């Protein structure tokens, strides 16, 4: 049963931030409620106040900036990102990622900000946004600050947001020329969180050698995690089967999976090996095909 709470519906972002400041520590922001209401029903979260931001137009947008980067407001739904022509044209890997998130019903109502703030280690957007070197805007009555995506996730369901802050939006920078990205997760149950996932972003030079690489693992550590040794292995090298095998092995060693009802530790390491090789190869192919 959900414990009683006071429902607050601010009309503007400024009002929302003032309420957050006033009730910090005893309130929760609610976006689509897809994750929060489950926790409240289970009695794991018992806020005295709920601050509803889902309807705030200021936080609901998908915009390409003058430099080719993408800004997405926190209350933008997964489905809006998935079906955006702008996103499909400029950052197709985000569409690929969104198609992996839950069911269409959850994507229709759940927000990108809620997903990231919830910080489920198996969440789909985190690894992809880290691979794309995205940054997140945190807002409070004191102003805005930027948090790099790879510094945002601190632990299981814990982020760098302070109690008086909400996530206002995300920014994905323009990708370098000759870059490609790819994402895939393995899930036992359709439309559910993954047992393991990998996002890869690769940049190549004219000779076809890798000049920049990010390999980010999902669901195999308390937070999405960059496989730094795997990334290092890629730099300066041309594509080969041997390279893919070495990179996949390193990523699997860098994962720190647990065993649970979805998958054993060993199986998760195996998944990371397979998905890493597949995603690096796919991102590399896309990099070569891009301008
Ligand atoms: C059946 C089911 C399957 C799912 N499968 C997947 C999946 O496969 N992949 C995946 O990635 N996710 C999955 N999810 C999670 C789902 O995508 C998220 O629940 C949803 O995106 C959260 O968004 P929301 O707007 O509903 O957040 P809410 O439930 O409203 O909030 C979640 C948390 O974030 C906080 N919050 C919300 N918005 C903000 C904000 N702007 N700033 C600061 N804090 C905020 C809330 O206080 C709360 O702590 C699944 C969920 C369900 C119910």
mmCIF file with all atom_site columns, C-alpha atoms in Angstrom, residues 198 200 202 210 213-217 227-235 237-255 272-281 284:
data_model
loop_
_atom_site.group_PDB
_atom_site.id
_atom_site.type_symbol
_atom_site.label_atom_id
_atom_site.label_alt_id
_atom_site.label_comp_id
_atom_site.label_asym_id
_atom_site.label_entity_id
_atom_site.label_seq_id
_atom_site.pdbx_PDB_ins_code
_atom_site.Cartn_x
_atom_site.Cartn_y
_atom_site.Cartn_z
_atom_site.occupancy
_atom_site.B_iso_or_equiv
_atom_site.pdbx_formal_charge
_atom_site.auth_seq_id
_atom_site.auth_comp_id
_atom_site.auth_asym_id
_atom_site.auth_atom_id
_atom_site.pdbx_PDB_model_num
ATOM 1  C CA . UNK A 1 198 ? 27.360 -3.048  -24.304 1.00 0.00 ? 198 UNK A CA 1
ATOM 2  C CA . UNK A 1 200 ? 30.528 1.155   -28.230 1.00 0.00 ? 200 UNK A CA 1
ATOM 3  C CA . UNK A 1 202 ? 34.517 4.265   -32.420 1.00 0.00 ? 202 UNK A CA 1
ATOM 4  C CA . UNK A 1 210 ? 40.996 3.594   -34.421 1.00 0.00 ? 210 UNK A CA 1
ATOM 5  C CA . UNK A 1 213 ? 37.069 4.458   -28.552 1.00 0.00 ? 213 UNK A CA 1
ATOM 6  C CA . UNK A 1 214 ? 34.542 4.069   -25.802 1.00 0.00 ? 214 UNK A CA 1
ATOM 7  C CA . UNK A 1 215 ? 33.280 0.696   -24.658 1.00 0.00 ? 215 UNK A CA 1
ATOM 8  C CA . UNK A 1 216 ? 30.656 0.901   -21.919 1.00 0.00 ? 216 UNK A CA 1
ATOM 9  C CA . UNK A 1 217 ? 29.226 -2.095  -20.086 1.00 0.00 ? 217 UNK A CA 1
ATOM 10 C CA . UNK A 1 227 ? 36.005 -0.846  -20.055 1.00 0.00 ? 227 UNK A CA 1
ATOM 11 C CA . UNK A 1 228 ? 39.115 1.329   -20.148 1.00 0.00 ? 228 UNK A CA 1
ATOM 12 C CA . UNK A 1 229 ? 41.614 -1.431  -20.928 1.00 0.00 ? 229 UNK A CA 1
ATOM 13 C CA . UNK A 1 230 ? 39.473 -2.598  -23.814 1.00 0.00 ? 230 UNK A CA 1
ATOM 14 C CA . UNK A 1 231 ? 39.322 0.991   -25.094 1.00 0.00 ? 231 UNK A CA 1
ATOM 15 C CA . UNK A 1 232 ? 43.108 1.323   -24.760 1.00 0.00 ? 232 UNK A CA 1
ATOM 16 C CA . UNK A 1 233 ? 43.639 -1.882  -26.737 1.00 0.00 ? 233 UNK A CA 1
ATOM 17 C CA . UNK A 1 234 ? 41.697 -0.408  -29.666 1.00 0.00 ? 234 UNK A CA 1
ATOM 18 C CA . UNK A 1 235 ? 43.627 2.855   -30.002 1.00 0.00 ? 235 UNK A CA 1
ATOM 19 C CA . UNK A 1 237 ? 45.049 -0.247  -34.362 1.00 0.00 ? 237 UNK A CA 1
ATOM 20 C CA . UNK A 1 238 ? 43.304 -1.381  -37.562 1.00 0.00 ? 238 UNK A CA 1
ATOM 21 C CA . UNK A 1 239 ? 40.361 -3.772  -37.300 1.00 0.00 ? 239 UNK A CA 1
ATOM 22 C CA . UNK A 1 240 ? 41.146 -7.484  -37.158 1.00 0.00 ? 240 UNK A CA 1
ATOM 23 C CA . UNK A 1 241 ? 39.583 -10.609 -35.671 1.00 0.00 ? 241 UNK A CA 1
ATOM 24 C CA . UNK A 1 242 ? 42.501 -10.872 -33.266 1.00 0.00 ? 242 UNK A CA 1
ATOM 25 C CA . UNK A 1 243 ? 41.901 -7.320  -32.043 1.00 0.00 ? 243 UNK A CA 1
ATOM 26 C CA . UNK A 1 244 ? 38.191 -7.963  -31.514 1.00 0.00 ? 244 UNK A CA 1
ATOM 27 C CA . UNK A 1 245 ? 38.978 -11.091 -29.491 1.00 0.00 ? 245 UNK A CA 1
ATOM 28 C CA . UNK A 1 246 ? 41.501 -9.278  -27.280 1.00 0.00 ? 246 UNK A CA 1
ATOM 29 C CA . UNK A 1 247 ? 39.141 -6.333  -26.714 1.00 0.00 ? 247 UNK A CA 1
ATOM 30 C CA . UNK A 1 248 ? 36.237 -8.647  -25.869 1.00 0.00 ? 248 UNK A CA 1
ATOM 31 C CA . UNK A 1 249 ? 38.409 -10.579 -23.405 1.00 0.00 ? 249 UNK A CA 1
ATOM 32 C CA . UNK A 1 250 ? 39.581 -7.399  -21.671 1.00 0.00 ? 250 UNK A CA 1
ATOM 33 C CA . UNK A 1 251 ? 36.023 -6.051  -21.380 1.00 0.00 ? 251 UNK A CA 1
ATOM 34 C CA . UNK A 1 252 ? 34.894 -9.338  -19.849 1.00 0.00 ? 252 UNK A CA 1
ATOM 35 C CA . UNK A 1 253 ? 37.740 -9.151  -17.303 1.00 0.00 ? 253 UNK A CA 1
ATOM 36 C CA . UNK A 1 254 ? 36.823 -5.545  -16.453 1.00 0.00 ? 254 UNK A CA 1
ATOM 37 C CA . UNK A 1 255 ? 33.186 -6.419  -15.735 1.00 0.00 ? 255 UNK A CA 1
ATOM 38 C CA . UNK A 1 272 ? 30.025 -9.167  -22.326 1.00 0.00 ? 272 UNK A CA 1
ATOM 39 C CA . UNK A 1 273 ? 32.617 -10.986 -24.461 1.00 0.00 ? 273 UNK A CA 1
ATOM 40 C CA . UNK A 1 274 ? 30.103 -11.643 -27.246 1.00 0.00 ? 274 UNK A CA 1
ATOM 41 C CA . UNK A 1 275 ? 28.396 -8.233  -27.131 1.00 0.00 ? 275 UNK A CA 1
ATOM 42 C CA . UNK A 1 276 ? 31.674 -6.291  -26.966 1.00 0.00 ? 276 UNK A CA 1
ATOM 43 C CA . UNK A 1 277 ? 33.078 -7.966  -30.080 1.00 0.00 ? 277 UNK A CA 1
ATOM 44 C CA . UNK A 1 278 ? 29.774 -7.460  -31.871 1.00 0.00 ? 278 UNK A CA 1
ATOM 45 C CA . UNK A 1 279 ? 29.267 -3.810  -30.865 1.00 0.00 ? 279 UNK A CA 1
ATOM 46 C CA . UNK A 1 280 ? 32.866 -2.737  -31.547 1.00 0.00 ? 280 UNK A CA 1
ATOM 47 C CA . UNK A 1 281 ? 32.700 -4.343  -35.002 1.00 0.00 ? 281 UNK A CA 1
ATOM 48 C CA . UNK A 1 284 ? 33.623 0.450   -36.498 1.00 0.00 ? 284 UNK A CA 1
#
